[in-house]
Amino acid sequence: MEKGSKELKVSAIKNGTVLDHIPADQLFKVITILGLKDCPNQITFGMNLDSKRLGKKAIIKVADRLFEEKEINKIALVAPDAKINVIKDFEVVEKKVLRVPEQIVGIVKCANPKCITNHQPITTKFETEFEDGVLKLHCHYCEKNTSSENIKIITEN
Amino acid sequence: MPKSLISIHDFTKEEMLHVLSIAQEFEKNKVQPILRDKVIATLFFEPSTRTRLSFETASNRLGARVIGFSDAGNTSVSKGETLKDTIKMVSNYVDLIVMRHPLEGAARYASEVASVPVINAGDGANQHPSQTMLDLYTINQTQGRLTDIKINMVGDLKYGRTVHSLLQAMSHFEPDFTFTAPDELMMPQEYKDFLNAKGIPYRETRELEGNINDCDILYMTRVQQERFTDPMEYEKVKNTYNLTASMLAGAKENMKILHPLPRVTEIAQDVDDTPHAYYFKQAENGVYVRMAIIAYLLGYK
Ligand SMILES: [Zn+2]
């Protein structure tokens, strides 16, 4: 059972996945990346909850669903410090650590306006790189970098 | 997927040296119609007469036939056909595609949908690897080696893709760089980081005079208006450098001046008559190097 009055602002789930410590302003990007819009499960969102570390944080609880590592790691692009807790019978049975995937296919738009992927129906592809601790996406096509503050999530298709 | 040449990174050091040695063979013996039964497409989605003529000459010298277009204006592309459809169709007709496109990454994408090798003849401000290969060829030809060369790169080092690719290709050969540029057009940090990581020395200067006498290669570039988004920035820097014959009095005997052409005001006409001018021969070398790239990608050499 989750403890602390802070956590109780969002109702507990019996089984499923809790995504905690999402920066409040990244909540909708996380929803898009995980495709939760089309998810039939019971989902609770909490936004602008107080957080010592983040100031304002968001939380997502998805009942009766486990995410594959490959799937969940994608949210490291916008919420690298998110905590992923797997819940069984109201207990945290597993804590998953996010790892930025080496390759990102789709999801993100290339920030270079002259990149072919912004003009033709082409799935984007990036290699992830860290430069002085800052995440950069290296476009497989135009070979330019998209830095983490410029990450735009593709919402269509 | 057949082997393509999209970016200079697609070739290992060994492949570069191999292609350069094939080019030497072609320069010695220009008539080698080994591709008599082949068809090569030159698809120029944006015009570039110089590059297209060089590739078409190379193809013809190898005995291949050439089809294509020099401008996307009158083609199905202007009717909204996707790049994928154009490439799929053409790759069923020909044995190799040479393409130039205004958008960056277009050639990489084409190489992924094509069933034949693709040579990138320029994708926006991104890559133009055959230019880099002919630069390497010319440096080797004029200096008798590629290792331990002092290169002074002059002009637009910010937007100039030729200098970026040449810098990366030369990094295999222990070079020593000088970067001569106005403040607005200095070598971007990512390339300096690249050199730092490889321990390759470089220095930066604004002055051309005073940095001519100790280099082996003076690599001049044009400030290209089309790369600027701000016209004011272009006006400020377009005439920064003007190399004249009198400035070459103290240059090393082996020093050669290269330029990807076309030049505007950065090299005065009187430089052409000095023994240091090498840019026209450099352009000629482009044909042999492109013959070598085509023959290599088609598995003939
Ligand atoms: Zn791109």
PDB file of N, CA and C and ligand atoms in Angstrom, chain A residues 109-118 124-126 137-146, chain B residues 104-105, ligand 1:
ATOM      1  N   LYS A 109       9.855  14.267 -33.755  1.00  0.00           N
ATOM      2  CA  LYS A 109      10.067  15.001 -35.003  1.00  0.00           C
ATOM      3  C   LYS A 109      11.505  15.502 -35.054  1.00  0.00           C
ATOM      4  N   CYS A 110      12.125  15.502 -36.221  1.00  0.00           N
ATOM      5  CA  CYS A 110      13.465  16.088 -36.357  1.00  0.00           C
ATOM      6  C   CYS A 110      13.337  17.603 -36.308  1.00  0.00           C
ATOM      7  N   ALA A 111      14.218  18.253 -35.536  1.00  0.00           N
ATOM      8  CA  ALA A 111      14.136  19.703 -35.351  1.00  0.00           C
ATOM      9  C   ALA A 111      14.663  20.490 -36.551  1.00  0.00           C
ATOM     10  N   ASN A 112      15.288  19.799 -37.504  1.00  0.00           N
ATOM     11  CA  ASN A 112      15.834  20.488 -38.677  1.00  0.00           C
ATOM     12  C   ASN A 112      14.723  20.678 -39.714  1.00  0.00           C
ATOM     13  N   PRO A 113      14.316  21.934 -39.967  1.00  0.00           N
ATOM     14  CA  PRO A 113      13.205  22.142 -40.914  1.00  0.00           C
ATOM     15  C   PRO A 113      13.529  21.667 -42.328  1.00  0.00           C
ATOM     16  N   LYS A 114      14.830  21.548 -42.663  1.00  0.00           N
ATOM     17  CA  LYS A 114      15.206  21.089 -44.002  1.00  0.00           C
ATOM     18  C   LYS A 114      15.419  19.581 -44.075  1.00  0.00           C
ATOM     19  N   CYS A 115      15.071  18.886 -43.006  1.00  0.00           N
ATOM     20  CA  CYS A 115      15.213  17.421 -43.008  1.00  0.00           C
ATOM     21  C   CYS A 115      14.110  16.804 -43.863  1.00  0.00           C
ATOM     22  N   ILE A 116      14.488  15.817 -44.666  1.00  0.00           N
ATOM     23  CA  ILE A 116      13.546  15.138 -45.566  1.00  0.00           C
ATOM     24  C   ILE A 116      12.341  14.575 -44.792  1.00  0.00           C
ATOM     25  N   THR A 117      12.562  14.168 -43.537  1.00  0.00           N
ATOM     26  CA  THR A 117      11.461  13.551 -42.768  1.00  0.00           C
ATOM     27  C   THR A 117      10.351  14.541 -42.446  1.00  0.00           C
ATOM     28  N   ASN A 118      10.660  15.853 -42.550  1.00  0.00           N
ATOM     29  CA  ASN A 118       9.625  16.858 -42.306  1.00  0.00           C
ATOM     30  C   ASN A 118       8.860  17.227 -43.574  1.00  0.00           C
ATOM     31  N   THR A 124      10.659   8.805 -38.699  1.00  0.00           N
ATOM     32  CA  THR A 124      11.936   9.344 -38.226  1.00  0.00           C
ATOM     33  C   THR A 124      12.740   8.253 -37.523  1.00  0.00           C
ATOM     34  N   LYS A 125      14.045   8.455 -37.470  1.00  0.00           N
ATOM     35  CA  LYS A 125      14.934   7.494 -36.812  1.00  0.00           C
ATOM     36  C   LYS A 125      16.107   8.270 -36.212  1.00  0.00           C
ATOM     37  N   PHE A 126      16.400   8.042 -34.944  1.00  0.00           N
ATOM     38  CA  PHE A 126      17.486   8.769 -34.280  1.00  0.00           C
ATOM     39  C   PHE A 126      18.361   7.818 -33.490  1.00  0.00           C
ATOM     40  N   LEU A 137      19.494  13.793 -29.839  1.00  0.00           N
ATOM     41  CA  LEU A 137      19.043  12.796 -30.802  1.00  0.00           C
ATOM     42  C   LEU A 137      19.689  13.093 -32.144  1.00  0.00           C
ATOM     43  N   HIS A 138      20.458  12.117 -32.629  1.00  0.00           N
ATOM     44  CA  HIS A 138      21.171  12.300 -33.900  1.00  0.00           C
ATOM     45  C   HIS A 138      20.332  11.706 -35.026  1.00  0.00           C
ATOM     46  N   CYS A 139      19.873  12.563 -35.937  1.00  0.00           N
ATOM     47  CA  CYS A 139      18.966  12.108 -37.003  1.00  0.00           C
ATOM     48  C   CYS A 139      19.711  11.200 -37.973  1.00  0.00           C
ATOM     49  N   HIS A 140      19.138  10.037 -38.203  1.00  0.00           N
ATOM     50  CA  HIS A 140      19.708   9.056 -39.130  1.00  0.00           C
ATOM     51  C   HIS A 140      19.723   9.603 -40.561  1.00  0.00           C
ATOM     52  N   TYR A 141      18.795  10.498 -40.881  1.00  0.00           N
ATOM     53  CA  TYR A 141      18.694  11.003 -42.255  1.00  0.00           C
ATOM     54  C   TYR A 141      19.521  12.263 -42.474  1.00  0.00           C
ATOM     55  N   CYS A 142      19.206  13.363 -41.787  1.00  0.00           N
ATOM     56  CA  CYS A 142      19.899  14.623 -42.096  1.00  0.00           C
ATOM     57  C   CYS A 142      21.196  14.770 -41.301  1.00  0.00           C
ATOM     58  N   GLU A 143      21.446  13.859 -40.341  1.00  0.00           N
ATOM     59  CA  GLU A 143      22.692  13.849 -39.552  1.00  0.00           C
ATOM     60  C   GLU A 143      22.817  15.052 -38.616  1.00  0.00           C
ATOM     61  N   LYS A 144      21.708  15.746 -38.367  1.00  0.00           N
ATOM     62  CA  LYS A 144      21.740  16.861 -37.424  1.00  0.00           C
ATOM     63  C   LYS A 144      21.230  16.380 -36.057  1.00  0.00           C
ATOM     64  N   ASN A 145      21.604  17.129 -35.008  1.00  0.00           N
ATOM     65  CA  ASN A 145      21.166  16.768 -33.667  1.00  0.00           C
ATOM     66  C   ASN A 145      19.930  17.539 -33.247  1.00  0.00           C
ATOM     67  N   THR A 146      19.025  16.845 -32.583  1.00  0.00           N
ATOM     68  CA  THR A 146      17.898  17.497 -31.933  1.00  0.00           C
ATOM     69  C   THR A 146      18.184  17.402 -30.439  1.00  0.00           C
TER      70      THR A 146
ATOM     71  N   GLU B 104      17.819  17.726 -46.697  1.00  0.00           N
ATOM     72  CA  GLU B 104      18.863  16.954 -46.038  1.00  0.00           C
ATOM     73  C   GLU B 104      18.344  15.579 -45.616  1.00  0.00           C
ATOM     74  N   GLY B 105      19.111  14.565 -45.942  1.00  0.00           N
ATOM     75  CA  GLY B 105      18.690  13.201 -45.616  1.00  0.00           C
ATOM     76  C   GLY B 105      17.975  12.514 -46.768  1.00  0.00           C
TER      77      GLY B 105
HETATM   78 ZN    ZN C   1      16.622  15.003 -39.627  1.00  0.00          ZN
END
